[in-house]
Short mmCIF file of C-alpha atoms in Angstrom, two decimals:
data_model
loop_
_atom_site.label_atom_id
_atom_site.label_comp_id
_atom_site.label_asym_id
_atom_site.label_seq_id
_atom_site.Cartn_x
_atom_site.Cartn_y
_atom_site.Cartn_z
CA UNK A 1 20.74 25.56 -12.06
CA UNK A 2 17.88 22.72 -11.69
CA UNK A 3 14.57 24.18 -12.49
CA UNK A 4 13.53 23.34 -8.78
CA UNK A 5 16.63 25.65 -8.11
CA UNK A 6 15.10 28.66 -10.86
CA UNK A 7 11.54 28.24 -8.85
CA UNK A 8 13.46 28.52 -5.42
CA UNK A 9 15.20 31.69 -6.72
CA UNK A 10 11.95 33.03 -8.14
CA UNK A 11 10.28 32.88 -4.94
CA UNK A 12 13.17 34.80 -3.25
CA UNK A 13 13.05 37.67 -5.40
CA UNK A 14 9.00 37.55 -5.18
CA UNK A 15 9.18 38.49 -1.12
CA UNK A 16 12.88 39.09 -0.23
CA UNK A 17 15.23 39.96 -2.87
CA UNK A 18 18.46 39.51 -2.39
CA UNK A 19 18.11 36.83 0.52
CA UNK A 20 20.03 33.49 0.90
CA UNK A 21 18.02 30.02 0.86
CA UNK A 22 18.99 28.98 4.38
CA UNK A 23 16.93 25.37 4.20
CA UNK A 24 14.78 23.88 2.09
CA UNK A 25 12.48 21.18 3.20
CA UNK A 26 10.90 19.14 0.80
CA UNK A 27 6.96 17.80 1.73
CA UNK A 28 6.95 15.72 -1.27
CA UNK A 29 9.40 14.39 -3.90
CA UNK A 30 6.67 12.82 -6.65
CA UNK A 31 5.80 14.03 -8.73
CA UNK A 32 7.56 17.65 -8.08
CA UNK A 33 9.06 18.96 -5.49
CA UNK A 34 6.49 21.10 -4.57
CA UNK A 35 5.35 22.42 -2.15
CA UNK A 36 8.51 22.87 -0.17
CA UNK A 37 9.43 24.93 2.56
CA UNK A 38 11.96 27.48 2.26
CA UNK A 39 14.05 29.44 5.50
CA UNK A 40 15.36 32.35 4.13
CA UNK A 41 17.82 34.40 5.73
CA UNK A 42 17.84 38.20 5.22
CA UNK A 43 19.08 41.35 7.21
CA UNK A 44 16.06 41.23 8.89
CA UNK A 45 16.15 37.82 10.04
CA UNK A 46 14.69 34.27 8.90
CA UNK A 47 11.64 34.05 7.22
CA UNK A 48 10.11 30.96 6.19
CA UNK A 49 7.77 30.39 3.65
CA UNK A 50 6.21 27.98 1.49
CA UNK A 51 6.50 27.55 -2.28
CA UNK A 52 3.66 26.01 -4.37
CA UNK A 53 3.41 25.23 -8.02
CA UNK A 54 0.52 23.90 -10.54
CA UNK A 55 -0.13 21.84 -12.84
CA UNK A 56 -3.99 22.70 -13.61
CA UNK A 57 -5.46 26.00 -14.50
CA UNK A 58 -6.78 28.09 -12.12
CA UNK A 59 -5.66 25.88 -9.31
CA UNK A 60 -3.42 28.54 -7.90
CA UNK A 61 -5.55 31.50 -8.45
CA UNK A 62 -8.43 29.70 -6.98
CA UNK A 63 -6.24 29.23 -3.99
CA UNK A 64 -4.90 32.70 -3.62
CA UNK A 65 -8.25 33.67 -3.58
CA UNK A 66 -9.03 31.56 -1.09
CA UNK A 67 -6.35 32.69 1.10
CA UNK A 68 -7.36 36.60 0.71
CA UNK A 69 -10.45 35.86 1.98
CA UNK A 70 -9.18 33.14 5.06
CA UNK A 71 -6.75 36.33 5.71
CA UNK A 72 -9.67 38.68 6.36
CA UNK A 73 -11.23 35.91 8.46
CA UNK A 74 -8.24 35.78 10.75
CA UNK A 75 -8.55 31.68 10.20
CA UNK A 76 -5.33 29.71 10.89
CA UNK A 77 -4.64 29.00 6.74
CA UNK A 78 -1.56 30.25 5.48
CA UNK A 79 -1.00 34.23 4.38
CA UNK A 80 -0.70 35.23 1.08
CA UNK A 81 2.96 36.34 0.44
CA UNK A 82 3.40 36.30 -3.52
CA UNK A 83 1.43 35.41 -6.75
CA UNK A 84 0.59 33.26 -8.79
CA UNK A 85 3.25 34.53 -10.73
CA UNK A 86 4.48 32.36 -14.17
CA UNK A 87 8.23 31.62 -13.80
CA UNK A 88 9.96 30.79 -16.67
CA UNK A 89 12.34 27.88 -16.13
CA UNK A 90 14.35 25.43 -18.06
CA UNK A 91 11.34 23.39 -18.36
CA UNK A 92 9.03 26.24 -19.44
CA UNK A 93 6.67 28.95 -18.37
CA UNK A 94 5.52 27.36 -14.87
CA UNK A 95 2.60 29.17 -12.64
CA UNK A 96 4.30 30.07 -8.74
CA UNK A 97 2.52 30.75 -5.24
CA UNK A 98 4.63 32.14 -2.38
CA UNK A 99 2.44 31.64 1.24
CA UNK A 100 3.71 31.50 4.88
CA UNK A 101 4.37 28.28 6.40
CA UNK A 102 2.01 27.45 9.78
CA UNK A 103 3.00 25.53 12.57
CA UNK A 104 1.92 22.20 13.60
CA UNK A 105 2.21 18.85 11.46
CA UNK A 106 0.25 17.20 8.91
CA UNK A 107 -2.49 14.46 10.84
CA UNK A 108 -0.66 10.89 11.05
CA UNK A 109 -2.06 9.30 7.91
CA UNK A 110 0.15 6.91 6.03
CA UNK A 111 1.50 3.81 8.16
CA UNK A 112 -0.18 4.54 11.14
CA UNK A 113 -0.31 1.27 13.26
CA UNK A 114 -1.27 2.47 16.78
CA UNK A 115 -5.09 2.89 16.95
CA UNK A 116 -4.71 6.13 20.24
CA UNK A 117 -3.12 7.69 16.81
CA UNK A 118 -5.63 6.96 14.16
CA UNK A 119 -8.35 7.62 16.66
CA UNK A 120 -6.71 10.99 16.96
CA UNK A 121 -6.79 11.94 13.25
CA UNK A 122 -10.41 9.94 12.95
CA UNK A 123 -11.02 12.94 15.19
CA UNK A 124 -9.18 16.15 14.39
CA UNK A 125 -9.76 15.58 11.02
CA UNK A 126 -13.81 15.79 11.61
CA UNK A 127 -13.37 18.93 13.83
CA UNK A 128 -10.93 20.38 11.56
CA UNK A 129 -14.32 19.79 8.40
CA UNK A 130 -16.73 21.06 10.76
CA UNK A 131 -14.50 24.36 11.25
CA UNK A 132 -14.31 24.74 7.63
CA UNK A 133 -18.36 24.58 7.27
CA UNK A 134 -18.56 26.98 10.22
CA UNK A 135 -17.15 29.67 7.90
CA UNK A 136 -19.59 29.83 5.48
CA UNK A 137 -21.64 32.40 6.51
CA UNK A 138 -18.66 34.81 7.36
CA UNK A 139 -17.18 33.99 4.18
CA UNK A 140 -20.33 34.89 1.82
CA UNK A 141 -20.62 38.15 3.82
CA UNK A 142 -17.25 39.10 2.31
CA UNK A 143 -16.84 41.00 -1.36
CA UNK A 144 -13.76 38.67 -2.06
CA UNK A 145 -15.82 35.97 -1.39
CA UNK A 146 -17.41 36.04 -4.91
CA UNK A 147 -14.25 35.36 -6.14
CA UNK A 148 -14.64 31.73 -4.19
CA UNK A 149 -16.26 28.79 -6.93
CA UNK A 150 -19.83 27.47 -6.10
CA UNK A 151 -20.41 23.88 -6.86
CA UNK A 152 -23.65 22.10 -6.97
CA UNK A 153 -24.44 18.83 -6.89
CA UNK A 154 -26.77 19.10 -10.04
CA UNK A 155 -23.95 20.93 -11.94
CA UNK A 156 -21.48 18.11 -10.77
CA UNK A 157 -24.32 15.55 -12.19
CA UNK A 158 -24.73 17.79 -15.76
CA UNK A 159 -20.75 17.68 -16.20
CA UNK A 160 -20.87 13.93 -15.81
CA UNK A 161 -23.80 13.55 -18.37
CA UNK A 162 -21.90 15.76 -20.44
CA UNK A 163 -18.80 13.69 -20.79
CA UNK A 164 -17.99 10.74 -23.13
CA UNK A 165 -15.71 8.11 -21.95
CA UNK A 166 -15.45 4.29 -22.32
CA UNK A 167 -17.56 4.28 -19.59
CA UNK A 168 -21.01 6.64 -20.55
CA UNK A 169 -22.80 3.25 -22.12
CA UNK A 170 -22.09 1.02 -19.40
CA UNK A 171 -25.14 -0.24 -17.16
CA UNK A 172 -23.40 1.01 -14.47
CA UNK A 173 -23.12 4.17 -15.70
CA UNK A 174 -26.85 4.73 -17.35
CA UNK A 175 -28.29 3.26 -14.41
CA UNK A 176 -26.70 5.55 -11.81
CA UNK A 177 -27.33 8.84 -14.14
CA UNK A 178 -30.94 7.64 -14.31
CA UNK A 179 -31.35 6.82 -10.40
CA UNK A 180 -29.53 10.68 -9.94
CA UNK A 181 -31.64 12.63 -12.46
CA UNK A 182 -34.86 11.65 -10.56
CA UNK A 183 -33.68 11.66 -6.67
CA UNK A 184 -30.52 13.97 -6.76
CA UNK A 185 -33.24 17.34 -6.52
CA UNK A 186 -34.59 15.96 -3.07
CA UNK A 187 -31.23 15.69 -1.37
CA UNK A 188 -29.38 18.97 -2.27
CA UNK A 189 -28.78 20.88 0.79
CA UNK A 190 -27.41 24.92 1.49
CA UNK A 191 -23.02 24.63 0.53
CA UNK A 192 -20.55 24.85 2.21
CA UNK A 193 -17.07 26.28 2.27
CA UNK A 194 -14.73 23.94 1.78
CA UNK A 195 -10.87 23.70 0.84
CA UNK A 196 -11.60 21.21 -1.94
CA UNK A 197 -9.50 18.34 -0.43
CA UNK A 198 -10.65 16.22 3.02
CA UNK A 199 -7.27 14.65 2.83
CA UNK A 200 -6.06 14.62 6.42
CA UNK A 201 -2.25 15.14 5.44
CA UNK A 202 -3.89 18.88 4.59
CA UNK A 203 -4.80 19.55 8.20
CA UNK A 204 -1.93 20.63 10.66
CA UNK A 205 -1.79 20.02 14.30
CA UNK A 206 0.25 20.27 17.32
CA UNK A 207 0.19 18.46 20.63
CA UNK A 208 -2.34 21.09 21.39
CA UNK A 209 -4.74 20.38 19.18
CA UNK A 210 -5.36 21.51 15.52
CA UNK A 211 -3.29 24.62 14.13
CA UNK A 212 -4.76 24.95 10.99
CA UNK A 213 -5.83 24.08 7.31
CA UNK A 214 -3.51 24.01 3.42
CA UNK A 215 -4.10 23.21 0.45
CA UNK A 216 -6.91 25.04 -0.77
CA UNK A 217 -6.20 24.76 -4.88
CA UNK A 218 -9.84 23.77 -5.03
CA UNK A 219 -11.49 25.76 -2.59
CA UNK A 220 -15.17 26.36 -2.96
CA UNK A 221 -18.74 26.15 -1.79
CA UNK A 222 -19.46 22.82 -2.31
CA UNK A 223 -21.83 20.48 -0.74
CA UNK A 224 -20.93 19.31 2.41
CA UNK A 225 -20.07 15.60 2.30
CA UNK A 226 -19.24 15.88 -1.56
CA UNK A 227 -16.02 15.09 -0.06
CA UNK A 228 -16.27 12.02 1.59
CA UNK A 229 -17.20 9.34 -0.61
CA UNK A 230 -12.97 8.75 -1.88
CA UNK A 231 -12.76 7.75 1.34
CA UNK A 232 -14.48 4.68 0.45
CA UNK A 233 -13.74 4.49 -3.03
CA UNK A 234 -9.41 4.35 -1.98
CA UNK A 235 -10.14 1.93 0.87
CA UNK A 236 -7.69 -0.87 -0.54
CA UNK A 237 -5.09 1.95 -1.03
CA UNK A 238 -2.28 1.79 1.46
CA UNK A 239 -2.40 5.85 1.49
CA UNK A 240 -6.24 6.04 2.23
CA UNK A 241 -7.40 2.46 4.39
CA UNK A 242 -7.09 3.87 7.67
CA UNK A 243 -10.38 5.80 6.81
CA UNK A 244 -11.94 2.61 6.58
CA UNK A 245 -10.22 1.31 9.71
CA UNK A 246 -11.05 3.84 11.80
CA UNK A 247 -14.40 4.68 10.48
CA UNK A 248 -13.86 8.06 9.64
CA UNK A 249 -16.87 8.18 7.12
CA UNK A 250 -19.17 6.65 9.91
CA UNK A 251 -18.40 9.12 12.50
CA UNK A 252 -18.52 12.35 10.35
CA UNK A 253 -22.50 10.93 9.25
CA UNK A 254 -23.67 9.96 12.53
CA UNK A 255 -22.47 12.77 14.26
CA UNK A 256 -24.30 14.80 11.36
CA UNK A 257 -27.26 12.62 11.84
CA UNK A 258 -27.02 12.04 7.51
CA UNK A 259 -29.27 9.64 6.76
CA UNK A 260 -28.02 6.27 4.38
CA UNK A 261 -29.94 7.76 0.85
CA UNK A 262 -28.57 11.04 1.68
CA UNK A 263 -24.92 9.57 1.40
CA UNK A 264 -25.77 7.30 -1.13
CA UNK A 265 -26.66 10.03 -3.52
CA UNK A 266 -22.72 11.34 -2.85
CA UNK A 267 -21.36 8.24 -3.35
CA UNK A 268 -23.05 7.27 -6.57
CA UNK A 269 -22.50 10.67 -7.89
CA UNK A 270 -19.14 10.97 -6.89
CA UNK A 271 -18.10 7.56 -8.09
CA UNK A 272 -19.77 8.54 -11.67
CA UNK A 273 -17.41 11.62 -11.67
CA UNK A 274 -14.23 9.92 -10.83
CA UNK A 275 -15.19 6.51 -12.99
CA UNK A 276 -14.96 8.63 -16.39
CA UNK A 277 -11.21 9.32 -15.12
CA UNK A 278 -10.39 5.69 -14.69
CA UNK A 279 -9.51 2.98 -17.29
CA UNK A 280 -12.05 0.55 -17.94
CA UNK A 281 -9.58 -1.86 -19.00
CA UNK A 282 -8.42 -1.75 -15.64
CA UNK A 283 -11.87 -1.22 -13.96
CA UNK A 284 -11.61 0.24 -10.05
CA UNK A 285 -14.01 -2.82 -8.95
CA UNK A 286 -14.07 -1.32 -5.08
CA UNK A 287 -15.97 2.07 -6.57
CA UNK A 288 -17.62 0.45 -9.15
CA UNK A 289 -19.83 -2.30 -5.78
CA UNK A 290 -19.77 1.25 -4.26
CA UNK A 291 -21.61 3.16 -6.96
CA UNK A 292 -23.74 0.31 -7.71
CA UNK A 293 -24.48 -0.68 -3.57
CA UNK A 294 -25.57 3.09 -3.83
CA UNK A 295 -27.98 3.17 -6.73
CA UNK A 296 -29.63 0.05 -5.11
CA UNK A 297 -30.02 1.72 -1.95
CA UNK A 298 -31.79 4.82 -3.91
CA UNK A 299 -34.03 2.42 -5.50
CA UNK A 300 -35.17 0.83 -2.43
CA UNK A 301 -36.00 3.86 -0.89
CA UNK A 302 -38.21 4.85 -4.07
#
């Protein structure tokens, strides 16, 4: 037995022992198989499901959370079946979440040629943000939602300072922590709720319209176009550039009304955090004009 084949079994004893694995449909191959869909058929009749597994920690306790307190909501996430529970497999002791699987498909996002399409996504995707925000206030009513992360902007900017990479004594660096120290207090605004991950393949829809939200391994109340700047920062990136094509970024901030240093402080901030994860022998030149087009627009603005 594979270990993808020990998971799948895991997850059938988790919610219906003794069930067969009718179908198992695969929504990614690379790294892991995971998460995959899984029709099971028991005395009672199908069920289908969705199996998740994770590589950081926390990532699927963070989500279950997340889902417990979506659940009391009544929003259109998926339902908590099972876990996290650690599996041991061939491979080791590997952490396993068991949800239901929603209808709908992920947003057209990779390949996408015809612009009726990508105008389609430019604009579910936005609406399908905005109805994440809208929770916010429902969700902080709610005990379980202490159990949902808060992020800041100025604890984002302290964890940045904080690490040491190739990159902490370049002038790209100093200058953008220097620019954020003195501006970043102006521009915080009230979080938001948020599922961690604006990635259009994590918002389902129909022919309808939108049928819901996944993916929520790092859910939290974040600031509310934290989110956004990758957009810009992946733009070359044959996964990502219809973003850029469409204009998603431009939409969501005018129809927000953001104004340019308000962004700017996201992008520069944003870029610091993901530049200490990059090599700087093979420097990410699009985020690095990004980051430094930011700071310059900070500095202009005094």
């Amino acid at each position: 037995m594979t270990v993808e084949s020990q998971i799948h079994a895991a997850a059938v004893e988790l919610i219906a022992p003794g069930a067969r694995i009718e179908r198992v449909h695969r929504f990614r191959r690379q790294p892991y198989p995971f998460p995959a869909a899984l029709r099971l058929d028991t005395v009672d009749g199908p069920i289908d499901c969705v199996v998740k597994t994770a590589t950081g920690q926390r990532e699927l306790t963070t989500e279950a959370d997340a889902l417990v307190v979506l659940a009391e909501l009544d929003f259109a996430a998926p339902r908590l079946l099972a876990g996290p529970t650690v599996v041991d497999t061939d491979a080791g002791r590997i952490e396993v979440l068991v949800m239901t699987r929603l209808p709908g498909d992920a947003l057209p996002w990779f390949g996408v040629d015809d612009v009726a399409t990508a105008d389609r996504t430019c604009r579910l995707i936005i609406e399908a943000v905005d109805r994440l925000h809208a929770l916010t206030p429902r969700v902080e009513a709610l005990s379980a939602g202490s159990a949902i992360p808060r992020r800041t902007l100025g604890q984002e900017l302290t964890d940045v300072i904080g690490r040491d990479t190739g990159w902490s004594s370049t002038d790209t660096f100093t200058d953008a922590v220097d620019v954020l120290a003195d501006v970043l207090p102006r521009h915080e605004v009230p979080l938001v709720f948020s599922n961690g991950d604006y990635n259009p393949v994590n918002a389902l829809a129909d022919d309808t319209g939108l049928t819901g939200w996944v993916d929520f391994e790092h859910a939290g109340l974040e600031d509310p176009l934290i989110g956004f700047p990758k957009f810009g920062f992946w733009a070359q990136d044959s996964g990502w550039r219809l973003a850029s094509q469409v204009g998603l970024v431009e939409r969501y901030l005018y129809r927000h009304r953001v104004p340019p240093e308000t962004f700017a402080v996201r992008v520069a901030l944003r870029g610091l955090t993901h530049l200490h994860d990059s090599d700087p022998a093979d420097p990410p030149l699009i985020m690095i004009d990004q980051i430094e087009r930011a700071v310059d627009e900070l500095k202009s603005r005094g």
